[in-house]
GROMACS .gro file of C-alpha atoms in nm:
model
  181
    1MET     CA    1   3.636  -3.709   3.720
    2PHE     CA    2   3.339  -3.911   3.599
    3PRO     CA    3   3.404  -4.280   3.649
    4THR     CA    4   3.297  -4.344   3.290
    5SER     CA    5   3.562  -4.136   3.113
    6LEU     CA    6   3.846  -4.382   3.181
    7ILE     CA    7   3.763  -4.737   3.288
    8GLU     CA    8   4.027  -5.004   3.337
    9ASN     CA    9   3.919  -5.368   3.296
   10PRO     CA   10   3.549  -5.282   3.267
   11THR     CA   11   3.294  -5.552   3.334
   12ASN     CA   12   2.960  -5.585   3.159
   13TYR     CA   13   3.080  -5.390   2.855
   14ARG     CA   14   3.063  -5.539   2.506
   15PHE     CA   15   3.108  -5.392   2.160
   16GLU     CA   16   2.998  -5.489   1.813
   17GLY     CA   17   3.237  -5.742   1.660
   18GLN     CA   18   3.399  -5.844   1.988
   19ASP     CA   19   3.546  -6.195   1.980
   20GLY     CA   20   3.447  -6.445   2.247
   21ASP     CA   21   3.799  -6.463   2.389
   22GLU     CA   22   3.861  -6.088   2.364
   23ASP     CA   23   3.874  -5.893   2.691
   24ILE     CA   24   3.840  -5.517   2.721
   25LEU     CA   25   4.141  -5.377   2.906
   26LEU     CA   26   4.061  -5.007   2.881
   27LEU     CA   27   3.760  -4.800   2.775
   28VAL     CA   28   3.821  -4.428   2.727
   29ARG     CA   29   3.593  -4.135   2.648
   30ALA     CA   30   3.675  -3.767   2.617
   31HIS     CA   31   3.737  -3.588   2.946
   32PRO     CA   32   3.410  -3.457   3.097
   33ILE     CA   33   3.537  -3.098   3.091
   34THR     CA   34   3.520  -3.113   2.710
   35ASN     CA   35   3.140  -3.112   2.747
   36LEU     CA   36   3.149  -2.760   2.886
   37GLY     CA   37   3.100  -2.601   2.542
   38TRP     CA   38   2.766  -2.760   2.460
   39ILE     CA   39   2.649  -2.735   2.822
   40LEU     CA   40   2.708  -2.358   2.822
   41TRP     CA   41   2.522  -2.326   2.489
   42ALA     CA   42   2.229  -2.521   2.634
   43VAL     CA   43   2.218  -2.292   2.940
   44VAL     CA   44   2.228  -1.977   2.726
   45VAL     CA   45   1.951  -2.104   2.497
   46PHE     CA   46   1.747  -2.216   2.800
   47PHE     CA   47   1.751  -1.866   2.949
   48LEU     CA   48   1.690  -1.693   2.615
   49PRO     CA   49   1.311  -1.655   2.666
   50PHE     CA   50   1.377  -1.485   3.000
   51LEU     CA   51   1.645  -1.253   2.864
   52ALA     CA   52   1.482  -1.172   2.529
   53PRO     CA   53   1.225  -0.920   2.662
   54ALA     CA   54   1.495  -0.713   2.834
   55VAL     CA   55   1.721  -0.717   2.527
   56VAL     CA   56   1.436  -0.636   2.287
   57SER     CA   57   1.318  -0.345   2.505
   58LEU     CA   58   1.667  -0.190   2.480
   59PHE     CA   59   1.601  -0.145   2.109
   60GLY     CA   60   1.265   0.018   2.175
   61PHE     CA   61   1.053  -0.276   2.063
   62ASP     CA   62   0.746  -0.375   2.265
   63LEU     CA   63   0.672  -0.748   2.287
   64ALA     CA   64   0.310  -0.670   2.378
   65VAL     CA   65   0.232  -0.626   2.006
   66ILE     CA   66   0.331  -0.988   1.935
   67PRO     CA   67   0.046  -1.237   1.988
   68GLU     CA   68   0.085  -1.470   2.286
   69LYS     CA   69   0.065  -1.775   2.061
   70TYR     CA   70   0.381  -1.662   1.881
   71LEU     CA   71   0.563  -1.609   2.210
   72LEU     CA   72   0.450  -1.953   2.326
   73ALA     CA   73   0.568  -2.105   1.998
   74PHE     CA   74   0.905  -1.931   2.042
   75SER     CA   75   0.937  -2.076   2.392
   76VAL     CA   76   0.846  -2.427   2.277
   77ILE     CA   77   1.096  -2.411   1.989
   78ASP     CA   78   1.359  -2.273   2.227
   79TYR     CA   79   1.319  -2.559   2.474
   80LEU     CA   80   1.314  -2.816   2.196
   81LEU     CA   81   1.643  -2.667   2.077
   82VAL     CA   82   1.783  -2.705   2.431
   83LEU     CA   83   1.673  -3.069   2.426
   84VAL     CA   84   1.846  -3.127   2.090
   85ILE     CA   85   2.168  -2.957   2.208
   86VAL     CA   86   2.180  -3.167   2.525
   87PHE     CA   87   2.082  -3.491   2.350
   88GLU     CA   88   2.336  -3.457   2.067
   89GLY     CA   89   2.609  -3.334   2.302
   90PHE     CA   90   2.566  -3.621   2.545
   91LEU     CA   91   2.539  -3.886   2.273
   92GLY     CA   92   2.850  -3.749   2.104
   93TRP     CA   93   3.045  -3.767   2.429
   94TYR     CA   94   2.908  -4.103   2.546
   95PHE     CA   95   2.946  -4.296   2.220
   96ASN     CA   96   3.283  -4.157   2.101
   97VAL     CA   97   3.502  -4.416   2.268
   98SER     CA   98   3.840  -4.575   2.233
   99ILE     CA   99   3.869  -4.936   2.341
  100LEU     CA  100   4.184  -5.132   2.416
  101THR     CA  101   4.142  -5.509   2.419
  102ASN     CA  102   4.388  -5.793   2.453
  103LYS     CA  103   4.389  -5.819   2.069
  104ARG     CA  104   4.337  -5.472   1.921
  105VAL     CA  105   4.277  -5.101   1.965
  106LEU     CA  106   3.947  -4.957   1.844
  107ASP     CA  107   3.842  -4.597   1.793
  108ILE     CA  108   3.467  -4.552   1.753
  109ASP     CA  109   3.372  -4.206   1.626
  110PHE     CA  110   3.001  -4.135   1.661
  111HIS     CA  111   2.907  -3.859   1.416
  112SER     CA  112   2.530  -3.861   1.456
  113THR     CA  113   2.252  -4.103   1.532
  114LEU     CA  114   2.290  -4.241   1.179
  115ALA     CA  115   2.667  -4.240   1.120
  116LYS     CA  116   2.977  -4.375   1.292
  117ASP     CA  117   3.335  -4.464   1.197
  118VAL     CA  118   3.531  -4.749   1.351
  119ASP     CA  119   3.911  -4.754   1.319
  120ILE     CA  120   4.086  -5.075   1.423
  121ALA     CA  121   4.453  -5.152   1.475
  122LEU     CA  122   4.573  -5.497   1.575
  123LEU     CA  123   4.807  -5.488   1.873
  124GLN     CA  124   5.073  -5.683   1.683
  125ASP     CA  125   5.087  -5.397   1.429
  126VAL     CA  126   5.119  -5.118   1.687
  127GLN     CA  127   5.461  -4.954   1.682
  128GLU     CA  128   5.409  -4.653   1.904
  129ALA     CA  129   5.150  -4.449   2.086
  130LYS     CA  130   5.206  -4.073   2.091
  131THR     CA  131   5.046  -3.828   2.329
  132SER     CA  132   4.990  -3.457   2.297
  133MET     CA  133   4.853  -3.219   2.554
  134GLY     CA  134   4.789  -2.860   2.467
  135GLY     CA  135   4.634  -2.553   2.611
  136VAL     CA  136   4.565  -2.443   2.963
  137TRP     CA  137   4.258  -2.664   3.003
  138GLY     CA  138   4.447  -2.974   2.894
  139LEU     CA  139   4.727  -2.908   3.141
  140ILE     CA  140   4.499  -2.819   3.431
  141PHE     CA  141   4.260  -3.111   3.384
  142ASN     CA  142   4.522  -3.359   3.251
  143TYR     CA  143   4.367  -3.450   2.919
  144GLY     CA  144   4.499  -3.471   2.565
  145ASP     CA  145   4.515  -3.677   2.248
  146VAL     CA  146   4.662  -4.022   2.192
  147ALA     CA  147   4.763  -4.131   1.841
  148VAL     CA  148   4.850  -4.493   1.770
  149GLN     CA  149   5.094  -4.553   1.486
  150THR     CA  150   5.095  -4.893   1.318
  151ALA     CA  151   5.347  -5.081   1.107
  152ALA     CA  152   5.193  -4.920   0.798
  153ALA     CA  153   5.335  -4.587   0.926
  154LYS     CA  154   4.986  -4.442   0.911
  155VAL     CA  155   4.806  -4.321   1.221
  156GLU     CA  156   4.490  -4.527   1.221
  157VAL     CA  157   4.359  -4.486   1.571
  158ASP     CA  158   4.339  -4.160   1.759
  159ALA     CA  159   4.170  -4.084   2.088
  160LYS     CA  160   4.083  -3.716   2.125
  161SER     CA  161   4.079  -3.525   2.455
  162VAL     CA  162   4.109  -3.832   2.675
  163PRO     CA  163   4.190  -3.811   3.046
  164GLN     CA  164   4.542  -3.913   3.149
  165PRO     CA  165   4.676  -3.955   2.793
  166ASN     CA  166   5.016  -4.077   2.915
  167LEU     CA  167   4.850  -4.360   3.108
  168VAL     CA  168   4.640  -4.453   2.805
  169ALA     CA  169   4.945  -4.460   2.575
  170ASP     CA  170   5.137  -4.664   2.831
  171ARG     CA  171   4.857  -4.922   2.856
  172ILE     CA  172   4.843  -4.949   2.475
  173MET     CA  173   5.218  -5.006   2.449
  174ASP     CA  174   5.215  -5.257   2.738
  175ALA     CA  175   4.938  -5.456   2.566
  176ALA     CA  176   5.124  -5.441   2.232
  177GLU     CA  177   5.442  -5.570   2.397
  178ARG     CA  178   5.253  -5.860   2.558
  179VAL     CA  179   5.112  -5.962   2.219
  180GLY     CA  180   5.452  -5.927   2.050
  181ILE     CA  181   5.623  -6.165   2.294
   0.00000   0.00000   0.00000
């Protein structure tokens, strides 16, 4: 597993709005295996210029009639698309984080380079943390979702596809109990 998908007591990590006396206890990202979808798309699109002539010839079309500048433009657009797929996929994985501090639980959802949502639940309001693991991939690679329920009976914070969801939920409840004492 990547060392950055679940980090306990990370050093040299800060987040926007962090208090001076607030320590990060746990930083969690989605399990690395969840990146497989966009990685496979990037590989398929990368090899598209190499596979296109064979596929097009099956339909009886000759690429020799297309000017070379058009084929070059297709290749450039194709590789720019690969770059966009990889860039957006990595940013989405890297910046969608859940953070447990000694005061609160934060869920930062990065939608694009221009939009993000931050859900915050104070530890004193946390009543329970639920986990759910589903599917073959989740069971094999030990990842799932963690939902934090607050005193308002509304799930405010949810961590999707995180590694070791039972450990994450346990750490959240332990921190909430320490604050409640």
